[in-house]
CSV table of C-alpha atoms in Angstrom, one decimal:
chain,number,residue,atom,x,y,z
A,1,UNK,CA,-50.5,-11.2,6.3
A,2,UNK,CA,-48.6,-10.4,2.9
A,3,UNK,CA,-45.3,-11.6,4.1
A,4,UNK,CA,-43.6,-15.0,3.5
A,5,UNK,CA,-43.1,-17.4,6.5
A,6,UNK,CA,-39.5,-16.9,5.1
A,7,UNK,CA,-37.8,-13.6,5.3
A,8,UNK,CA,-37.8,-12.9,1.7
A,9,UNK,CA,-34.5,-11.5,0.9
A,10,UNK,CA,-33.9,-14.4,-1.2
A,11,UNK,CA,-34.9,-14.7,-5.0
A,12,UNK,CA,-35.9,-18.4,-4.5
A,13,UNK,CA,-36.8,-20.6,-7.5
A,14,UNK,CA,-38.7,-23.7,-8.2
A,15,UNK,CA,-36.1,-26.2,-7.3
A,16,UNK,CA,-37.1,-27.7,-3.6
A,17,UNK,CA,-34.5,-30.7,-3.0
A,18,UNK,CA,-35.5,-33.0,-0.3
A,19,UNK,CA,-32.6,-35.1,-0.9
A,20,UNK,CA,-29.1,-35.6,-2.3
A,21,UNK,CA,-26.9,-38.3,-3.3
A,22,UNK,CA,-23.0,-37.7,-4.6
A,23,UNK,CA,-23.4,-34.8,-6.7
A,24,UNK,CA,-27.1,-35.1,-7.5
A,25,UNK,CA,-29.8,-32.9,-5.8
A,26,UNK,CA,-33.9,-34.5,-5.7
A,27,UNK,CA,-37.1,-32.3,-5.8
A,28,UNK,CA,-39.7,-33.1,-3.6
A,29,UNK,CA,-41.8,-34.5,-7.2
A,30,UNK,CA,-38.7,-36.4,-7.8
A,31,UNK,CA,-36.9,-34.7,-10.5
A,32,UNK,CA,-33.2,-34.8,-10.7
A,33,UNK,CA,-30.4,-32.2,-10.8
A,34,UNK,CA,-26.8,-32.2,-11.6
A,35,UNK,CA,-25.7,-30.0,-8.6
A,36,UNK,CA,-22.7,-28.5,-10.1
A,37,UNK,CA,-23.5,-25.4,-7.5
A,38,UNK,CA,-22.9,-27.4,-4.4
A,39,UNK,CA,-24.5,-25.0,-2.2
A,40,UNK,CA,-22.0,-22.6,-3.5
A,41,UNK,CA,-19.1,-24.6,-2.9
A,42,UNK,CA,-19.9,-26.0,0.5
A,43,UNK,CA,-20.8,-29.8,-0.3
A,44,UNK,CA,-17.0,-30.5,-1.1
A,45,UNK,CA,-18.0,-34.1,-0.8
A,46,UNK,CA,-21.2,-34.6,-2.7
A,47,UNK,CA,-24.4,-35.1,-0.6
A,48,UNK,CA,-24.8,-38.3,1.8
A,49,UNK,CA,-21.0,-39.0,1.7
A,50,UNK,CA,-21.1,-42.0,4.3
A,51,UNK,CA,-17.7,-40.7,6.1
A,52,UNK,CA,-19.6,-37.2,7.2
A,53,UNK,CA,-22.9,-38.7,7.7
A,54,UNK,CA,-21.3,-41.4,10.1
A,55,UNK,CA,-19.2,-38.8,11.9
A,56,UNK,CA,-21.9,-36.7,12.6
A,57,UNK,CA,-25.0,-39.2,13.9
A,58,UNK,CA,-22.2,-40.9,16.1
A,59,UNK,CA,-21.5,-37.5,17.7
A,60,UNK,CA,-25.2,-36.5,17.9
A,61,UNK,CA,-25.6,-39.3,20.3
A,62,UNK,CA,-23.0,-38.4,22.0
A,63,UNK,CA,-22.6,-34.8,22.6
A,64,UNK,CA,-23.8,-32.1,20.4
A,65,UNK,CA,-22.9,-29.0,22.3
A,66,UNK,CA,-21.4,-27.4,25.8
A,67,UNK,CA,-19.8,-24.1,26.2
A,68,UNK,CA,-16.8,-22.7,25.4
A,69,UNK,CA,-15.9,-22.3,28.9
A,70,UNK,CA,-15.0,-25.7,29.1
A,71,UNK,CA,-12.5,-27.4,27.3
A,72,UNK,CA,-12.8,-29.1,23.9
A,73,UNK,CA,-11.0,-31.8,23.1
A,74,UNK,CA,-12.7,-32.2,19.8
A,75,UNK,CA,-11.7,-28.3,19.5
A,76,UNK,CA,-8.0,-28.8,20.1
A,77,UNK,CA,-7.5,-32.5,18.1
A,78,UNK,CA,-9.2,-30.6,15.1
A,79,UNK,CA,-7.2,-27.2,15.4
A,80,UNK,CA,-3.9,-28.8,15.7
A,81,UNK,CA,-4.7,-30.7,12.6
A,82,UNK,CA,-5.3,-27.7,10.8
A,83,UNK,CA,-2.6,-26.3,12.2
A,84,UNK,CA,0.1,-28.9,10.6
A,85,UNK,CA,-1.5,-28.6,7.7
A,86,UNK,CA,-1.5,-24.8,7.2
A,87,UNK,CA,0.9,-21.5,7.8
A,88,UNK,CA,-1.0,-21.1,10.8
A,89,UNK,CA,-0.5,-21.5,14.6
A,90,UNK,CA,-3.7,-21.2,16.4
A,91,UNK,CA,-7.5,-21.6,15.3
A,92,UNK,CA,-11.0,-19.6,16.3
A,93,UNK,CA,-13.7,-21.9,15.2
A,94,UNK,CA,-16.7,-20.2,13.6
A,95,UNK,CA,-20.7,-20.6,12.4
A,96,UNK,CA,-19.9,-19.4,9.0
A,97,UNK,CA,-17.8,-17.7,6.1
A,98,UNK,CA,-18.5,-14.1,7.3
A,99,UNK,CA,-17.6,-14.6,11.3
A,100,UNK,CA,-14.1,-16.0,10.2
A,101,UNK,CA,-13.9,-12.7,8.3
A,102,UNK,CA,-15.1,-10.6,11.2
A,103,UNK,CA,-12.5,-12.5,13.4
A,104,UNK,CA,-9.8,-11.9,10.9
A,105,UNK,CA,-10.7,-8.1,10.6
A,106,UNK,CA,-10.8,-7.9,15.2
A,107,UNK,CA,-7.6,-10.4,14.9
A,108,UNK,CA,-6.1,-8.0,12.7
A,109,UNK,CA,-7.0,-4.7,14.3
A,110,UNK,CA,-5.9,-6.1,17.5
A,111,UNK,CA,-2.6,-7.2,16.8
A,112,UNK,CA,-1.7,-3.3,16.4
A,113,UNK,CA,-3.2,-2.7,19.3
A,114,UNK,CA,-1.1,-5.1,21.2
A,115,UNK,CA,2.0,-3.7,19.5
A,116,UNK,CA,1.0,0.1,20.7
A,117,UNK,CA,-0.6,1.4,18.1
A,118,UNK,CA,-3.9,1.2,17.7
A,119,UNK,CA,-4.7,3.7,15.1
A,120,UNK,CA,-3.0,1.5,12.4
A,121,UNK,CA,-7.1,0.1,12.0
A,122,UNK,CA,-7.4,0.3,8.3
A,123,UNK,CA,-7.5,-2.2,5.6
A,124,UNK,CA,-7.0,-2.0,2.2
A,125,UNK,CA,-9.4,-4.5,0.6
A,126,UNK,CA,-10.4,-4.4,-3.1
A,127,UNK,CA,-13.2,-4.1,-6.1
A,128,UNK,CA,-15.9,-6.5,-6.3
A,129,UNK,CA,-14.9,-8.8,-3.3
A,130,UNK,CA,-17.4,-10.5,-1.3
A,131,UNK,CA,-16.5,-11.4,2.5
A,132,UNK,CA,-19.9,-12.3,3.7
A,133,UNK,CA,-23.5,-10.0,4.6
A,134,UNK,CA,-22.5,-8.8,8.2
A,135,UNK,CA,-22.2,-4.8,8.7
A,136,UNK,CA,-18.0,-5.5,8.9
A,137,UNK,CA,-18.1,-7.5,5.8
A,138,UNK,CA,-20.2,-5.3,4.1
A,139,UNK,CA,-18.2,-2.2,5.0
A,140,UNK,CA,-15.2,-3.9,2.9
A,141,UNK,CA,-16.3,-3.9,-0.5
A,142,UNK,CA,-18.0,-1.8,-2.9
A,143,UNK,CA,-20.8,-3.6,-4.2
A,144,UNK,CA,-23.4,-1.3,-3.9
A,145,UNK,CA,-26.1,-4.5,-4.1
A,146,UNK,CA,-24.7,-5.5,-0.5
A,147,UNK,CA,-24.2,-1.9,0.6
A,148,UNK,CA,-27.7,-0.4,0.0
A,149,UNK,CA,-30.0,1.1,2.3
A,150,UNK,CA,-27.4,-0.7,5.3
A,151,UNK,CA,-25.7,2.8,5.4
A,152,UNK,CA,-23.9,4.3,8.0
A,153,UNK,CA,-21.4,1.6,7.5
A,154,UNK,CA,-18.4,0.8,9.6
A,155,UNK,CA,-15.3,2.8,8.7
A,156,UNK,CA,-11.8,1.8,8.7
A,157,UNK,CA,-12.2,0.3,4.8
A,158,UNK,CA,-10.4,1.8,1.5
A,159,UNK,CA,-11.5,-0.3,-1.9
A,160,UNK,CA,-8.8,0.2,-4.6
A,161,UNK,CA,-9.0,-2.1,-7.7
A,162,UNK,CA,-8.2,-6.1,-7.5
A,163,UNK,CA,-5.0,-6.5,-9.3
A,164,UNK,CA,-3.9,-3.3,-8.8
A,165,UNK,CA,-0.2,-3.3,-6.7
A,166,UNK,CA,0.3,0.4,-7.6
A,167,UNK,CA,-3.3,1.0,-6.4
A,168,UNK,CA,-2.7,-1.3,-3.2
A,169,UNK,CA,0.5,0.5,-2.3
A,170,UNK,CA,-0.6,4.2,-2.9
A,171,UNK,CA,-3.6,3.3,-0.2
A,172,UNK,CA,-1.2,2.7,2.4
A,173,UNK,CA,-0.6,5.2,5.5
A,174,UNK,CA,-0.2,5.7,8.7
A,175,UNK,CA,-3.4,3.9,9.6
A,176,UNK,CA,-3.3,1.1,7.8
A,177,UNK,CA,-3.2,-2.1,9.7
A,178,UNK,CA,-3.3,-4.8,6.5
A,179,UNK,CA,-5.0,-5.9,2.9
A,180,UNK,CA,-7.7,-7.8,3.5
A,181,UNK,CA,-8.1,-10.4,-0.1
A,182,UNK,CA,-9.5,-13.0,-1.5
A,183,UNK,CA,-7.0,-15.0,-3.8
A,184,UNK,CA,-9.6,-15.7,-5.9
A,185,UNK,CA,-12.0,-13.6,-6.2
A,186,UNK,CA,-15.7,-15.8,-6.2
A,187,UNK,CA,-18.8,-13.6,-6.2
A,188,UNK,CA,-17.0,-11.1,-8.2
A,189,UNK,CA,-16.7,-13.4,-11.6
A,190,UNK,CA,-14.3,-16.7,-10.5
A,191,UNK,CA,-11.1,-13.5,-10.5
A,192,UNK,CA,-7.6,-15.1,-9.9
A,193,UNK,CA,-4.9,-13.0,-8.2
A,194,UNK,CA,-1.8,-12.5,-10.2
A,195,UNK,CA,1.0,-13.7,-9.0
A,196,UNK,CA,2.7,-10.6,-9.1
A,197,UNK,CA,-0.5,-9.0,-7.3
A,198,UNK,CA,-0.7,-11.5,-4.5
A,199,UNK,CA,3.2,-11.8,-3.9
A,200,UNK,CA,3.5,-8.2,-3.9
A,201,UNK,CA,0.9,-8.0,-1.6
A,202,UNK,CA,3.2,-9.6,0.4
A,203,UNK,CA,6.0,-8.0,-0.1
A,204,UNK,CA,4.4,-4.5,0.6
A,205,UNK,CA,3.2,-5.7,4.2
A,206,UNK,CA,6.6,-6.7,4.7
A,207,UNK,CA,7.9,-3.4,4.3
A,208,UNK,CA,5.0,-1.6,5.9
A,209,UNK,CA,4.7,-3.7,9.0
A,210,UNK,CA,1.4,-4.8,7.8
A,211,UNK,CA,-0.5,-8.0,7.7
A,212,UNK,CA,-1.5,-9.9,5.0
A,213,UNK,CA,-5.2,-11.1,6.0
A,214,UNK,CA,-6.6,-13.8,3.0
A,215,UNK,CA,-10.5,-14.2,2.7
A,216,UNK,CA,-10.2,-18.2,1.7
A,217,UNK,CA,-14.2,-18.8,2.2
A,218,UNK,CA,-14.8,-19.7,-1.3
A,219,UNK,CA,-11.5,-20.3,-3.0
A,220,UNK,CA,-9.5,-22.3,0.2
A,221,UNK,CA,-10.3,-25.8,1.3
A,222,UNK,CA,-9.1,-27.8,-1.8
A,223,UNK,CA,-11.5,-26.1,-4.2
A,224,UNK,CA,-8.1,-25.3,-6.2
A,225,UNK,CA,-6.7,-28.6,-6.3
A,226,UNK,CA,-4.4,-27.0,-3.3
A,227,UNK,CA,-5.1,-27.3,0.3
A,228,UNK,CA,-5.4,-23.1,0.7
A,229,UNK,CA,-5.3,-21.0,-2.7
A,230,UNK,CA,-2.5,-19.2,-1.7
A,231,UNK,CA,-0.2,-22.5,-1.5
A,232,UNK,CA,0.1,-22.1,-5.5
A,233,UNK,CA,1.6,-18.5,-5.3
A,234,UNK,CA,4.3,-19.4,-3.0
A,235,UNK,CA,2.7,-17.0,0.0
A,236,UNK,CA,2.6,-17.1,3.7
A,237,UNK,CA,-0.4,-15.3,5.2
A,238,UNK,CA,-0.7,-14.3,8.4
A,239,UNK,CA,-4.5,-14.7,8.9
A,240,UNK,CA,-7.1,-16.5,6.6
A,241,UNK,CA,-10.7,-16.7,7.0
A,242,UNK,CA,-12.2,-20.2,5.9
A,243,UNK,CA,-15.3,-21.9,5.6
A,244,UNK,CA,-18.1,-23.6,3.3
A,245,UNK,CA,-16.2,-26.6,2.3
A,246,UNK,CA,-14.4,-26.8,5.8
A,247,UNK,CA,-17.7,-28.9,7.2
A,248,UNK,CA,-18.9,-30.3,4.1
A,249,UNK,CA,-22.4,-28.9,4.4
A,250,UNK,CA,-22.5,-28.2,8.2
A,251,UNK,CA,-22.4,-24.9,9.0
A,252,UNK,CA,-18.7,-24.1,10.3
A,253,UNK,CA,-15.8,-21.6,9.2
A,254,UNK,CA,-12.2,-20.5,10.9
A,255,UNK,CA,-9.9,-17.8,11.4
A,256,UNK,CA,-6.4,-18.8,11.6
A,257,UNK,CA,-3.4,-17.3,12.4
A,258,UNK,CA,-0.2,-17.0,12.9
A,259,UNK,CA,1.0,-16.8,17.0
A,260,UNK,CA,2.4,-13.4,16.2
A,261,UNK,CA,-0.7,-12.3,14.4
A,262,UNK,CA,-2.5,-13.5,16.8
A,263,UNK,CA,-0.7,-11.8,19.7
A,264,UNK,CA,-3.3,-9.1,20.6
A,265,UNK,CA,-6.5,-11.7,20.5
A,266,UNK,CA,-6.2,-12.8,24.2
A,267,UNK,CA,-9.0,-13.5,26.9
A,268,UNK,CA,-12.6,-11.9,26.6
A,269,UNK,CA,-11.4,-10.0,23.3
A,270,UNK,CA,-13.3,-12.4,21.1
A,271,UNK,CA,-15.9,-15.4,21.4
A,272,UNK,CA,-19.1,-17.3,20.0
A,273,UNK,CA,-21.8,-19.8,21.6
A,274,UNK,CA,-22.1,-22.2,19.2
A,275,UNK,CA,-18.7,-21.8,17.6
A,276,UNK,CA,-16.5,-25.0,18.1
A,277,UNK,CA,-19.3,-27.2,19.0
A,278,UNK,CA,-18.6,-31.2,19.2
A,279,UNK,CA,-20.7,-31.8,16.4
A,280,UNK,CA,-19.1,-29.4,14.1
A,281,UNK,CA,-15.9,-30.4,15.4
A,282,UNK,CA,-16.4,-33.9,14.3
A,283,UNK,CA,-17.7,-32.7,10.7
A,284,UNK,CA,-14.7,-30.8,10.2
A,285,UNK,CA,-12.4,-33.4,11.1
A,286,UNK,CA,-14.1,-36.2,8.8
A,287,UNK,CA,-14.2,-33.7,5.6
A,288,UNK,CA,-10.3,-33.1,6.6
A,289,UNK,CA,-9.3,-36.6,6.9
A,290,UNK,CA,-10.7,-36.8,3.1
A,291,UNK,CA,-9.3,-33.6,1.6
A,292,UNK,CA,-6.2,-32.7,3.3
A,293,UNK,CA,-4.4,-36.2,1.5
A,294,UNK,CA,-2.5,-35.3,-1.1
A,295,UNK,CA,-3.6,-37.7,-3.5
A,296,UNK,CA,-7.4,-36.4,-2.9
A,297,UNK,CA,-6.0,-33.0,-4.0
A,298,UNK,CA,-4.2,-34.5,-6.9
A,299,UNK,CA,-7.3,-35.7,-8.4
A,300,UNK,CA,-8.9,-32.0,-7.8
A,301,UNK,CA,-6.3,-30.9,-10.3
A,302,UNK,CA,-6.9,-33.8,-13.0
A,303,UNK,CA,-10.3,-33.3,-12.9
A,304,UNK,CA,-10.1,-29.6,-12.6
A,305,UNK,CA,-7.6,-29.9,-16.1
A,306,UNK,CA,-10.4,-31.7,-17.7
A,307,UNK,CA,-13.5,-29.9,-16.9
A,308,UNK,CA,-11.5,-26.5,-17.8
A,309,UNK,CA,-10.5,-28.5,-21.4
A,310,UNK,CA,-13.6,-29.6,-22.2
A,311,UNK,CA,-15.2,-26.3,-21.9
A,312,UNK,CA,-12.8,-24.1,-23.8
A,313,UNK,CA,-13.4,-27.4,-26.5
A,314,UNK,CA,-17.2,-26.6,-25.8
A,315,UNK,CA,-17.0,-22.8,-26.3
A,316,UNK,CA,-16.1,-22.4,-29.9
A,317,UNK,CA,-19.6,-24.4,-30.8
A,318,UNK,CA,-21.3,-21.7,-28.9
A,319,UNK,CA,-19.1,-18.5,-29.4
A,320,UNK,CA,-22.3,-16.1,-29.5
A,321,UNK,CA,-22.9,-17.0,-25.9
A,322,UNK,CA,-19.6,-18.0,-24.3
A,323,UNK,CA,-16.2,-16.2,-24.1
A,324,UNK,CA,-13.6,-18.0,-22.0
A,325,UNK,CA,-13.1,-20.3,-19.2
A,326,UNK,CA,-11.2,-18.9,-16.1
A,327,UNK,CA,-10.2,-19.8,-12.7
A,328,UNK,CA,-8.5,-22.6,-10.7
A,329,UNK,CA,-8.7,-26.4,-9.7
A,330,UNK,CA,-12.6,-27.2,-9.6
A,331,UNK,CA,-13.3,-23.2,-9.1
A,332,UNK,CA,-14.1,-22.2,-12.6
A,333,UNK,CA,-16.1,-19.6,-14.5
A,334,UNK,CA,-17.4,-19.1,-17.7
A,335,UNK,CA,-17.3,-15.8,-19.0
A,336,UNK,CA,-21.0,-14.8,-21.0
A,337,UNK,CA,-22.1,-12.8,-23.8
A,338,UNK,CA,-25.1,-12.4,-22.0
A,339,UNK,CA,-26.9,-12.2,-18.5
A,340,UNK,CA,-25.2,-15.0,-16.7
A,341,UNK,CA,-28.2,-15.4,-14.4
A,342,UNK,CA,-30.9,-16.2,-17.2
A,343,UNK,CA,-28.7,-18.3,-18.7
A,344,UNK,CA,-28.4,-20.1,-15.0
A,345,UNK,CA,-31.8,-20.3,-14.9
A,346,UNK,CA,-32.4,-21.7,-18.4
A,347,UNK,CA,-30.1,-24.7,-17.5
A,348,UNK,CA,-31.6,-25.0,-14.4
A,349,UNK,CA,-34.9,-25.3,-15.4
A,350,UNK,CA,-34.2,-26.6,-18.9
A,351,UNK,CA,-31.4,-29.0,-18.3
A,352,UNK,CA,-31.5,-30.3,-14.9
A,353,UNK,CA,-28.1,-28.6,-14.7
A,354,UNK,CA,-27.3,-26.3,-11.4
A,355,UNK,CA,-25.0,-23.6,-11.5
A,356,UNK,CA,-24.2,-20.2,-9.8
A,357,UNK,CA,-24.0,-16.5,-11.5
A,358,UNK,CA,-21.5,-14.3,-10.7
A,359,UNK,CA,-20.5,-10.8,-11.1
A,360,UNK,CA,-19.0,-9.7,-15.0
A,361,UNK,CA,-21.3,-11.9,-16.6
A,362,UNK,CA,-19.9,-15.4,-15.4
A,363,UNK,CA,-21.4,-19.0,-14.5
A,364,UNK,CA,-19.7,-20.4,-11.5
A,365,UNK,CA,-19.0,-24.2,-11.9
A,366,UNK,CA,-18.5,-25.5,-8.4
A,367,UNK,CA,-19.0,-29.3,-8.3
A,368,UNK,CA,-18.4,-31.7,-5.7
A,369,UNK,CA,-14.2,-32.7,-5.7
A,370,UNK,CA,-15.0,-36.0,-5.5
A,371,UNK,CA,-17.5,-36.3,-8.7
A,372,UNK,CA,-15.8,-38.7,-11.7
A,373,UNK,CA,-15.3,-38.4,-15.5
A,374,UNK,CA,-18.5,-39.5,-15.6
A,375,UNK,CA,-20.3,-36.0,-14.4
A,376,UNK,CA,-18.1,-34.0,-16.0
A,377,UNK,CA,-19.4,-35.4,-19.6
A,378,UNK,CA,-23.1,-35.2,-18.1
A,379,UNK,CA,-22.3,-30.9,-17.3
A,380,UNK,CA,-20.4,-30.2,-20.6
A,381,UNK,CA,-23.2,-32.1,-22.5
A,382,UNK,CA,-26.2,-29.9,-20.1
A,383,UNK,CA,-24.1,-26.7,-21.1
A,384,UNK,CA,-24.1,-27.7,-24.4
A,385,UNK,CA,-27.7,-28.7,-24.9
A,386,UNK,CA,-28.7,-25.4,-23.3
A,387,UNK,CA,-26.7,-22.8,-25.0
A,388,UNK,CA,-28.6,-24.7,-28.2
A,389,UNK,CA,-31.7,-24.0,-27.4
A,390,UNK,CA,-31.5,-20.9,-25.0
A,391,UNK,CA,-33.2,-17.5,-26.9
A,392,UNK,CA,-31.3,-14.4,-25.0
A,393,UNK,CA,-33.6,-12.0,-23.8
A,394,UNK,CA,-34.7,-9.0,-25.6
A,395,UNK,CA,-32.5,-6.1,-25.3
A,396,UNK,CA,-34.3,-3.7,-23.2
């Protein structure tokens, strides 16, 4: 048998971590990364943080999981929380980044149902997005990467550029139930929305009798230095999909919504086994308690201010390899010369230094929110060391 006890539709490398501690990652010979990937922006709060591990081994022995027939007073203390804290007025806990997505997409395709007309189905959505690897999520971008070989996809999808108002407005018709967008864009190269984009965005569903549906996965959850991305364009949503850093490393996402987005999502229209769970619940509400204070998010934007100043200080020293910095809070990007994933590798493997790639040639920098000064001099000094001694590959 030729095939790995792993599915391999992953690209794995050589780093095997057996254990983490703040915002360093452990192979299992005992070497020792800087994790400024943190499982692509999940482990908000380092690895080990006591408040998470303590939450979740006390609910363990308690009560892991019981069906969502029953009711879940972990479920409602959590959701109301968000709640107060958000635009929204009701929550569908999720497993992941891409079923908040797919329960944004029903939520939103639903609500025109409930209103009488149900062929308003389609959303606009927009180049290069990522909204997770399910057949829905898939069907609403155009990277052909995700898209390949997965064909027919789902209709009900037009793409027009990110950025784009004219684009976004010229796609609307009689069909068209919403924009489906990600403020900032995070697979696609750390992509911020203009103002004028995202407002407009809003502005345009206004008008149309559209909604405004926000993919948040990557960029939402205090990643910015605010508590969702949108809070620093001065727009209210009506449905945003979260997730990664929402459990802190445990696997859990949400849809939320407004009550009259939410109007058409009633009993047996939508549902999930594990979604909810106790033990989630209890995840999710320790990373909150920690996140949602607004001196917590404070410090996301000092720190963010000085990892994004000393980088651009860092870039002139190495202009054949780096252009510019870009992005928001402790969601940044440097822009490359070069392949962005060899370059990922090289620090990796190099430097002890763990980044992301992206799409147009950028490095994600996604550290833990609560790292100190400290790490940020440890990463800008990794970069630096490996854009000294990093040979760009041949040109083909």
């Amino acid at each position: 048998m030729s095939i790995t006890p792993l599915m391999p539709v992953y690209p794995r490398c050589g780093v095997r971590p057996v254990r983490g501690e703040g915002a360093y990652l452990f192979g299992e010979r005992g070497e020792r990364y800087l994790d400024f990937a943190s499982g692509i922006a999940v482990n908000i709060l380092g690895h080990g943080h006591p408040a998470v591990v303590e939450a979740i081994a006390t609910q363990a022995a308690t009560l892991m999981h019981v069906s969502n027939l029953y009711g879940s007073p972990q479920g409602e203390a959590f959701a109301q929380k968000l709640i107060d804290r958000s635009f929204a007025d009701t929550v569908f806990f999720t497993n992941s980044g891409a079923e908040a997505v797919e329960c944004a997409i029903k939520t939103a395709r639903r609500y025109h149902h409930a209103n009488g007309r149900p062929e308003r189905h389609r959303l606009i959505t927009f180049a290069n997005a990522f909204h997770g690897r399910t057949l829905g999520a898939i069907s609403a971008t155009n990277q052909p990467k995700m898209r390949d070989g997965f064909e027919p996809l789902l209709p009900g999808f037009t793409v027009v550029p990110f950025n784009d108002l004219a684009a976004a407005e010229a796609a609307i018709g009689p069909d068209c139930a919403g924009f489906l967008v990600e403020p900032v864009q995070g697979e696609g190269g750390i992509m911020p929305a203009t103002p004028e984009f995202l407002t407009g965005l809003r502005a345009l569903a206004d008008a149309h009798g559209l909604l405004l549906v926000l993919d948040e996965v990557q960029c939402g959850y205090a990643r910015t230095g605010a508590f969702f991305a949108h809070e620093h364009y001065g727009v209210r949503p009506d449905i945003v999909a979260a997730a990664k850093g929402i459990g802190g490393g445990f696997p859990l996402g949400a849809c939320l919504a407004t009550e009259e987005a939410a109007k058409g999502m009633v009993i047996g229209t939508h549902g999930s086994t594990y979604g909810g769970n106790p033990l989630a619940m209890a995840a999710g509400e320790a990373v909150f308690g920690i996140v949602s204070q607004p001196a917590f998010l404070e410090e996301v934007r000092r720190l963010g201010d000085r990892l994004r100043q000393a980088l651009e200080q860092m870039i002139p020293n190495h202009d054949h390899l780096f252009e510019h910095v870009r992005g928001m809070g402790l969601m940044l990007g440097i822009r490359m010369r070069t392949d962005s994933r060899a370059f990922v590798a090289h620090l990796r493997d190099h430097h002890g230094l763990l980044t992301v790639a992206a799409g147009d040639n950028v490095i994600r920098i996604l550290p833990p929110l609560n790292i100190g000064d400290g790490e940020i001099a440890e990463c800008v000094e990794k970069l630096s060391a490996g854009a000294r001694d990093y040979r760009m590959p041949e040109a083909a």
